[in-house]
Amino acid sequence: MTDLATPPPSTAAPGDEGGSADIWLRVFDVAIWAMVAYLGLVVFDWIFGLPFGLPLDLGPAVFILSVLIVVKAAIKAPERSFWRDVEFLKTTAQVVAVVAVLLIIGILQGNLIANLEAAGIETNFDYLDQPTNFDIGYSSFEPAQPIREALFVGIKNTFASAIIGIIFCTIIGVIVGVARLSGNWLARKMATIYVETIRNIPPLLLIILVMQAVILPLPLIKEASTPFDLLVISNKEVGVPSLASRDNSGIFLIIFAFAAVVGIAVVVWRTHKFNQTGVHHHRVLWGGGVFLLIAGLGYWALGGPFALSRPELGVIGQTSVMIGGIRMSAAYVAITFALTIYTASHVAEIVRGSIQAVPHGQTEAAQSVALSSFQRLRYIVLPQAFRIATPPTINQYLNLVKNTSLGIAVGYAEITLITKTVIGNANPAPQNIIVLMACYLLFSLTISLIVNILNRRLQLKTN
Amino acid sequence: MTMDPLRYDTAPGGGTPLADNLPAPEKAPSEKLPPGEWVRKNLFSNIGNSILTVVLGIISIYVIYRLAVMVFVNMDWEIIRANLALMTVGQFPRDAIWRPAMSFILGLGALGLGSGLIAAAAADKVREAGLEPSISSPLNLARRFWPFLFVIAVMLTFTSTITPLLVVLAGLLALVALRYLGLYLPASVRQWAWAVVVVMAIISFRIQIATGGGMINLDLTVHESTARTVLAVLVALGCLGAAVSRGRGSAEAKGDAYGAVVIAAGGVVIAASIYMGAVVLLGLAAIVMAILISRRWMNLVYLAAVVVGLQMPLGDTGVELDDLGGLTLNFYLTVLGITLAFPLGLLLALGRRSQLRAVRWMSVGYIEFVRGVPMITWLLMASFFLGFFLPSGSETPSLFSRAVVVVAIFSAAYLAEITRGGLQAVPKGQVEAGQAIGLGPAAVTRVIVLPQALRAVIPAIVGQFISLFKDTTLVSIIGMFDLMNAHTAANLQDDFRGQLLASVTLLFVGLIFWAGSYTMSRESRRLEQKLGVGEKT
């Protein structure tokens, strides 16, 4: 009968026994890290170039590294038949998968470079320094500037459209989303028709429709309409007033920033007092009041550092042009307006879904303690709905940014159109597309990261 | 089985009916209000509401009036009347226009037969549970799909001859008749009927682009390129591995999702054989071996159906893939894109949840990369240099094929995210129960997790179908003659140039897209309600 007091023979890893197996593991560890460092050198050389040549190419180096990893896993396996060890099999499977993918990518890239060279197209990124040779409207861009500057103008244009679109689509989306749940039948029906119509047509079609049906029928710039003497509306461009800086505008901006900081400090102080004593904070009134006081004093003391620059119609030579104010091209107005409406319909659905996802018990509890419907919305339903709605809404913002690439259909000079024009000017297409993808990828990965962090923070902590 | 305490005495050792003559429960009083009260409650309940109603009422009456005037009085619909063929079939040679018509009828027939078979199988399951199944009658179906029928009726008002009306009627007749056939077919014959559905679907696509021989290119010369050999060997090994593990599995999957994946992979291989000749034989051999090992003989029949569909001679139209146009182009891009994306999306979703770190990172990398970039950049890549990835000396694939490949790559990433959501929704207890009865990890995924996961995300997949349908308009930017480009071409014709008729054609095109998307979104919502997605189980 076995003695239950003595422990069973140890099946610990070979490292515990000490001796040769342990040393071999260390050797292979060192070899693997050396190989990884060498691969890093190869990649560095490929991107930046090293003054000396490297003995092994990427392919053989990867092969040796995979062999090293597999052999180390085999050594580490405790049983004599290492091919039955789960860890060994897992490691081998991963190595095989990675090597297969790298092989396929290598073959594809080899084909690409061979075909490009056969067609006489360059395979480097030197085109970025070449002069652009075309003009970009509504910007201070010269054709002699290098192509990379043209791409920056494109990115700026993309964001100009996206930011306005995001702000307005949120406002409209929330209004329509709440209207879909309103008690008023007419409001409900109109919101439903809006959402169900706009959501189901392609964004490209909406953009072109807005351009054709809304923008082009506007009056020519010679006879542009000027409502309220503040706007200029024509079918070529739309003008809105802007702030033109006069003297002391720089100092005023400093005072403005200072007032904002003081205002935020007041808000924090009032919140702290509220947490300590329970006296209502009125922090918006306090913080906003302090901010307006300081900014207003600064404005008055500096004698009005800003003036309103109204857009006006002038004549240069034979053509009517718009002078002053902010000039928005017809393409910009079309795409921003269309994307705002389109994304707003999606945001409305998200808002509606998130309000309906708040458990009905919350509404009933609020009614049972006699909160008015506005108080119920403001303090109980909307804060919880906001938590549910935030990640999908941010996804919709991302979609809006990606949809600005459709500006190519109405001639808005955002980054996709500029890339396409650059390609059309006999620049290599693959590099251009790679740069274009990298721009969008950078932005969307950043937003994804923010969404993930937000998701984790917004989640209810359940045990 | 719990006993209803209102009807049975649930004391221990008990279980007797309390009363046999309990009155039947009454229906709750109806909530319909008389008209006056309804108006007062819904429109004028308080001051704020009343003002809102008045303002909105004025706006909506104005909008409806202007719309009605614009549509019925002012607009010149001649441009649509003259260009209806251009918009539906693009630049298809007009003397062979019976082919798209036949394709329409065959497609609707395949759809009807398939829907009938699915409804019959579901009804059988319901009958097994002892309940009465409810099968939608054609009238119910007409009510469900009214936007689709409405748009077809609108399109028919623009036709000048009676032929389109006859074609549409024939198609609808085929749909209804074959649906009834599928419903009342005996259960043993149903599997064979699925083979017929497969053949009809493939022929309905091929009949437009038939060029004499079949689509399977049996050019058996061994190409010196390593890529094709590597791909062929990988696919063959994959199919074999699938079959071997399938034959070893102890549980029989009723859904047979795995067999479908094998067949789909084989289908991709066969479709790819248009360019790579030697791959076909290897792929076919691998699939046949896989079927023989797994002993699912019906898969042989489906394989034969696919091969027959692809090889049946259908005459010579001289129409290349790139000559497809109009609404047909958008439709086929969507269908082919999603079908090809399914296996890849499934693999990516499983890879993203894998325990192996390298596989997980590669799946995440692919998904985030493809989703982070707008579709138009992928299409630009397809139009400019996708052909360069093939070995030197091979002919450039047609723009249509390149667009389909790119659409499939794009949809696979989105489908992977959707399927991952479904996989996460399956409770962990299911996996543990499977492990407790001795199933291996592959069998647990195949038999227990996947059927539940896919069932949960069917509505989301329909949503992705809608998105894809709307995104196919982007191919107009890379020069394919889809519905959007047909609208541009119509406006450039001599008769209609410069008359600012773009809004007319755009409204018509928008109506078509709206009908398709709205129908699908209603179906998706109906499926959600039917499957109880999101409700507590």
Tab-separated table of N, CA and C in Angstrom, chain A residues 223-308:
chain	number	residue	atom	x	y	z
A	223	GLU	N	-25.638	87.085	-58.873
A	223	GLU	CA	-26.914	87.465	-58.263
A	223	GLU	C	-27.107	86.747	-56.947
A	224	ALA	N	-26.007	86.585	-56.229
A	224	ALA	CA	-26.105	85.799	-55.008
A	224	ALA	C	-27.060	86.453	-54.026
A	225	SER	N	-27.760	85.639	-53.276
A	225	SER	CA	-28.675	86.200	-52.291
A	225	SER	C	-27.892	86.447	-51.012
A	226	THR	N	-28.241	87.501	-50.328
A	226	THR	CA	-27.523	87.881	-49.114
A	226	THR	C	-28.511	88.064	-47.987
A	227	PRO	N	-28.979	86.982	-47.402
A	227	PRO	CA	-29.953	87.127	-46.310
A	227	PRO	C	-29.316	87.766	-45.098
A	228	PHE	N	-30.068	88.660	-44.459
A	228	PHE	CA	-29.657	89.335	-43.240
A	228	PHE	C	-28.386	90.150	-43.420
A	229	ASP	N	-27.910	90.322	-44.633
A	229	ASP	CA	-26.642	91.006	-44.852
A	229	ASP	C	-25.467	90.315	-44.187
A	230	LEU	N	-25.675	89.107	-43.712
A	230	LEU	CA	-24.588	88.415	-43.039
A	230	LEU	C	-24.034	87.279	-43.885
A	231	LEU	N	-24.904	86.644	-44.698
A	231	LEU	CA	-24.452	85.492	-45.471
A	231	LEU	C	-24.488	85.832	-46.941
A	232	VAL	N	-23.670	85.104	-47.690
A	232	VAL	CA	-23.742	85.190	-49.141
A	232	VAL	C	-23.952	83.770	-49.639
A	233	ILE	N	-25.037	83.561	-50.370
A	233	ILE	CA	-25.347	82.200	-50.818
A	233	ILE	C	-25.382	82.189	-52.333
A	234	SER	N	-24.520	81.384	-52.911
A	234	SER	CA	-24.532	81.228	-54.358
A	234	SER	C	-24.252	79.784	-54.666
A	235	ASN	N	-24.268	79.437	-55.944
A	235	ASN	CA	-24.060	78.024	-56.250
A	235	ASN	C	-22.591	77.678	-56.394
A	236	LYS	N	-21.728	78.675	-56.200
A	236	LYS	CA	-20.302	78.365	-56.291
A	236	LYS	C	-19.690	78.297	-54.902
A	237	GLU	N	-20.115	79.232	-54.040
A	237	GLU	CA	-19.597	79.208	-52.692
A	237	GLU	C	-20.594	79.868	-51.766
A	238	VAL	N	-20.390	79.610	-50.500
A	238	VAL	CA	-21.255	80.180	-49.472
A	238	VAL	C	-20.348	80.937	-48.520
A	239	GLY	N	-20.770	82.135	-48.144
A	239	GLY	CA	-19.935	82.932	-47.256
A	239	GLY	C	-20.601	83.157	-45.931
A	240	VAL	N	-19.848	82.967	-44.859
A	240	VAL	CA	-20.356	83.290	-43.531
A	240	VAL	C	-19.401	84.294	-42.913
A	241	PRO	N	-19.910	85.091	-41.957
A	241	PRO	CA	-19.008	86.081	-41.352
A	241	PRO	C	-17.941	85.404	-40.506
A	242	SER	N	-16.827	86.075	-40.375
A	242	SER	CA	-15.758	85.542	-39.540
A	242	SER	C	-15.256	86.662	-38.657
A	243	LEU	N	-14.389	86.283	-37.750
A	243	LEU	CA	-13.787	87.282	-36.880
A	243	LEU	C	-12.465	87.695	-37.491
A	244	ALA	N	-12.315	88.986	-37.708
A	244	ALA	CA	-11.028	89.489	-38.200
A	244	ALA	C	-10.325	90.148	-37.040
A	245	SER	N	-9.070	89.815	-36.848
A	245	SER	CA	-8.375	90.351	-35.677
A	245	SER	C	-7.845	91.734	-35.994
A	246	ARG	N	-8.033	92.629	-35.031
A	246	ARG	CA	-7.448	93.973	-35.128
A	246	ARG	C	-6.294	94.027	-34.129
A	247	ASP	N	-5.952	95.253	-33.651
A	247	ASP	CA	-4.823	95.316	-32.709
A	247	ASP	C	-5.182	94.593	-31.431
A	248	ASN	N	-4.155	94.193	-30.745
A	248	ASN	CA	-4.289	93.599	-29.415
A	248	ASN	C	-5.023	92.272	-29.427
A	249	SER	N	-5.232	91.669	-30.590
A	249	SER	CA	-5.987	90.410	-30.566
A	249	SER	C	-5.179	89.318	-29.892
A	250	GLY	N	-3.843	89.352	-30.033
A	250	GLY	CA	-3.037	88.336	-29.362
A	250	GLY	C	-3.177	88.428	-27.862
A	251	ILE	N	-3.122	89.671	-27.343
A	251	ILE	CA	-3.252	89.844	-25.894
A	251	ILE	C	-4.626	89.350	-25.454
A	252	PHE	N	-5.649	89.627	-26.288
A	252	PHE	CA	-6.984	89.198	-25.881
A	252	PHE	C	-7.071	87.682	-25.799
A	253	LEU	N	-6.390	87.005	-26.711
A	253	LEU	CA	-6.435	85.540	-26.656
A	253	LEU	C	-5.818	85.033	-25.356
A	254	ILE	N	-4.763	85.702	-24.901
A	254	ILE	CA	-4.143	85.282	-23.635
A	254	ILE	C	-5.132	85.508	-22.501
A	255	ILE	N	-5.788	86.686	-22.526
A	255	ILE	CA	-6.768	86.973	-21.471
A	255	ILE	C	-7.896	85.947	-21.528
A	256	PHE	N	-8.320	85.589	-22.770
A	256	PHE	CA	-9.380	84.597	-22.947
A	256	PHE	C	-8.991	83.270	-22.306
A	257	ALA	N	-7.751	82.819	-22.601
A	257	ALA	CA	-7.299	81.544	-22.026
A	257	ALA	C	-7.262	81.632	-20.513
A	258	PHE	N	-6.771	82.779	-20.001
A	258	PHE	CA	-6.703	82.963	-18.558
A	258	PHE	C	-8.104	82.907	-17.950
A	259	ALA	N	-9.057	83.571	-18.600
A	259	ALA	CA	-10.433	83.559	-18.093
A	259	ALA	C	-10.987	82.139	-18.082
A	260	ALA	N	-10.674	81.347	-19.112
A	260	ALA	CA	-11.176	79.975	-19.150
A	260	ALA	C	-10.615	79.173	-17.987
A	261	VAL	N	-9.314	79.337	-17.740
A	261	VAL	CA	-8.695	78.575	-16.641
A	261	VAL	C	-9.324	78.964	-15.315
A	262	VAL	N	-9.498	80.299	-15.104
A	262	VAL	CA	-10.102	80.743	-13.842
A	262	VAL	C	-11.513	80.194	-13.724
A	263	GLY	N	-12.264	80.200	-14.833
A	263	GLY	CA	-13.624	79.680	-14.795
A	263	GLY	C	-13.652	78.217	-14.378
A	264	ILE	N	-12.765	77.429	-14.938
A	264	ILE	CA	-12.730	76.009	-14.583
A	264	ILE	C	-12.342	75.843	-13.120
A	265	ALA	N	-11.398	76.693	-12.667
A	265	ALA	CA	-10.998	76.596	-11.264
A	265	ALA	C	-12.183	76.898	-10.362
A	266	VAL	N	-13.001	77.906	-10.734
A	266	VAL	CA	-14.180	78.250	-9.937
A	266	VAL	C	-15.148	77.076	-9.915
A	267	VAL	N	-15.340	76.424	-11.058
A	267	VAL	CA	-16.248	75.270	-11.116
A	267	VAL	C	-15.759	74.179	-10.169
A	268	VAL	N	-14.463	73.906	-10.203
A	268	VAL	CA	-13.914	72.854	-9.328
A	268	VAL	C	-14.107	73.237	-7.869
A	269	TRP	N	-13.860	74.545	-7.546
A	269	TRP	CA	-13.996	74.987	-6.165
A	269	TRP	C	-15.434	74.837	-5.678
A	270	ARG	N	-16.402	75.238	-6.541
A	270	ARG	CA	-17.793	75.145	-6.134
A	270	ARG	C	-18.212	73.684	-5.946
A	271	THR	N	-17.715	72.793	-6.837
A	271	THR	CA	-18.046	71.371	-6.689
A	271	THR	C	-17.486	70.843	-5.373
A	272	HIS	N	-16.260	71.270	-5.056
A	272	HIS	CA	-15.640	70.826	-3.802
A	272	HIS	C	-16.476	71.279	-2.614
A	273	LYS	N	-16.912	72.568	-2.655
A	273	LYS	CA	-17.735	73.084	-1.562
A	273	LYS	C	-19.036	72.303	-1.459
A	274	PHE	N	-19.607	71.948	-2.614
A	274	PHE	CA	-20.852	71.189	-2.608
A	274	PHE	C	-20.649	69.822	-1.976
A	275	ASN	N	-19.530	69.163	-2.337
A	275	ASN	CA	-19.257	67.854	-1.753
A	275	ASN	C	-19.038	67.948	-0.257
A	276	GLN	N	-18.476	69.097	0.215
A	276	GLN	CA	-18.186	69.215	1.645
A	276	GLN	C	-19.445	69.531	2.429
A	277	THR	N	-20.229	70.523	1.923
A	277	THR	CA	-21.295	71.043	2.765
A	277	THR	C	-22.689	70.712	2.251
A	278	GLY	N	-22.830	70.341	0.997
A	278	GLY	CA	-24.158	70.044	0.487
A	278	GLY	C	-24.909	71.262	0.012
A	279	VAL	N	-24.321	72.450	0.178
A	279	VAL	CA	-24.966	73.653	-0.373
A	279	VAL	C	-24.867	73.573	-1.890
A	280	HIS	N	-25.976	73.895	-2.578
A	280	HIS	CA	-25.974	73.711	-4.032
A	280	HIS	C	-24.879	74.539	-4.674
A	281	HIS	N	-24.216	73.957	-5.666
A	281	HIS	CA	-23.001	74.598	-6.168
A	281	HIS	C	-23.267	75.733	-7.140
A	282	HIS	N	-24.367	75.618	-7.966
A	282	HIS	CA	-24.602	76.622	-9.025
A	282	HIS	C	-23.323	76.860	-9.792
A	283	ARG	N	-22.613	75.783	-10.108
A	283	ARG	CA	-21.255	75.991	-10.610
A	283	ARG	C	-21.253	76.572	-12.013
A	284	VAL	N	-22.300	76.258	-12.795
A	284	VAL	CA	-22.324	76.816	-14.152
A	284	VAL	C	-22.440	78.322	-14.082
A	285	LEU	N	-23.351	78.802	-13.187
A	285	LEU	CA	-23.509	80.246	-13.063
A	285	LEU	C	-22.223	80.883	-12.566
A	286	TRP	N	-21.630	80.287	-11.542
A	286	TRP	CA	-20.405	80.849	-10.971
A	286	TRP	C	-19.275	80.848	-12.003
A	287	GLY	N	-18.985	79.637	-12.545
A	287	GLY	CA	-17.848	79.530	-13.460
A	287	GLY	C	-18.085	80.361	-14.711
A	288	GLY	N	-19.282	80.224	-15.293
A	288	GLY	CA	-19.575	80.990	-16.501
A	288	GLY	C	-19.553	82.473	-16.247
A	289	GLY	N	-20.086	82.860	-15.067
A	289	GLY	CA	-20.100	84.282	-14.755
A	289	GLY	C	-18.707	84.857	-14.620
A	290	VAL	N	-17.847	84.134	-13.885
A	290	VAL	CA	-16.467	84.619	-13.716
A	290	VAL	C	-15.778	84.720	-15.073
A	291	PHE	N	-15.980	83.678	-15.900
A	291	PHE	CA	-15.329	83.658	-17.216
A	291	PHE	C	-15.768	84.860	-18.044
A	292	LEU	N	-17.112	85.080	-18.096
A	292	LEU	CA	-17.614	86.192	-18.902
A	292	LEU	C	-17.127	87.524	-18.362
A	293	LEU	N	-17.070	87.622	-17.004
A	293	LEU	CA	-16.628	88.877	-16.399
A	293	LEU	C	-15.210	89.221	-16.844
A	294	ILE	N	-14.300	88.257	-16.678
A	294	ILE	CA	-12.905	88.522	-17.006
A	294	ILE	C	-12.742	88.763	-18.506
A	295	ALA	N	-13.378	87.915	-19.332
A	295	ALA	CA	-13.224	88.069	-20.777
A	295	ALA	C	-13.840	89.381	-21.243
A	296	GLY	N	-15.005	89.724	-20.642
A	296	GLY	CA	-15.646	90.972	-21.044
A	296	GLY	C	-14.818	92.186	-20.677
A	297	LEU	N	-14.266	92.169	-19.426
A	297	LEU	CA	-13.404	93.269	-19.013
A	297	LEU	C	-12.222	93.407	-19.956
A	298	GLY	N	-11.616	92.261	-20.291
A	298	GLY	CA	-10.472	92.305	-21.192
A	298	GLY	C	-10.865	92.874	-22.537
A	299	TYR	N	-12.032	92.443	-23.047
A	299	TYR	CA	-12.485	92.929	-24.355
A	299	TYR	C	-12.674	94.440	-24.337
A	300	TRP	N	-13.325	94.944	-23.266
A	300	TRP	CA	-13.609	96.368	-23.192
A	300	TRP	C	-12.321	97.159	-23.010
A	301	ALA	N	-11.424	96.592	-22.170
A	301	ALA	CA	-10.191	97.333	-21.896
A	301	ALA	C	-9.316	97.434	-23.140
A	302	LEU	N	-9.341	96.432	-23.987
A	302	LEU	CA	-8.483	96.464	-25.165
A	302	LEU	C	-9.130	97.196	-26.327
A	303	GLY	N	-10.339	97.686	-26.128
A	303	GLY	CA	-10.962	98.449	-27.196
A	303	GLY	C	-11.424	97.597	-28.365
A	304	GLY	N	-11.984	96.412	-28.075
A	304	GLY	CA	-12.580	95.634	-29.170
A	304	GLY	C	-11.558	95.044	-30.117
A	305	PRO	N	-10.848	94.005	-29.713
A	305	PRO	CA	-9.789	93.461	-30.560
A	305	PRO	C	-10.303	92.704	-31.772
A	306	PHE	N	-11.574	92.359	-31.817
A	306	PHE	CA	-12.060	91.616	-32.977
A	306	PHE	C	-13.169	92.389	-33.655
A	307	ALA	N	-13.256	92.207	-34.943
A	307	ALA	CA	-14.357	92.813	-35.691
A	307	ALA	C	-15.012	91.725	-36.513
A	308	LEU	N	-16.260	91.961	-36.840
A	308	LEU	CA	-16.989	91.002	-37.663
A	308	LEU	C	-16.664	91.280	-39.115
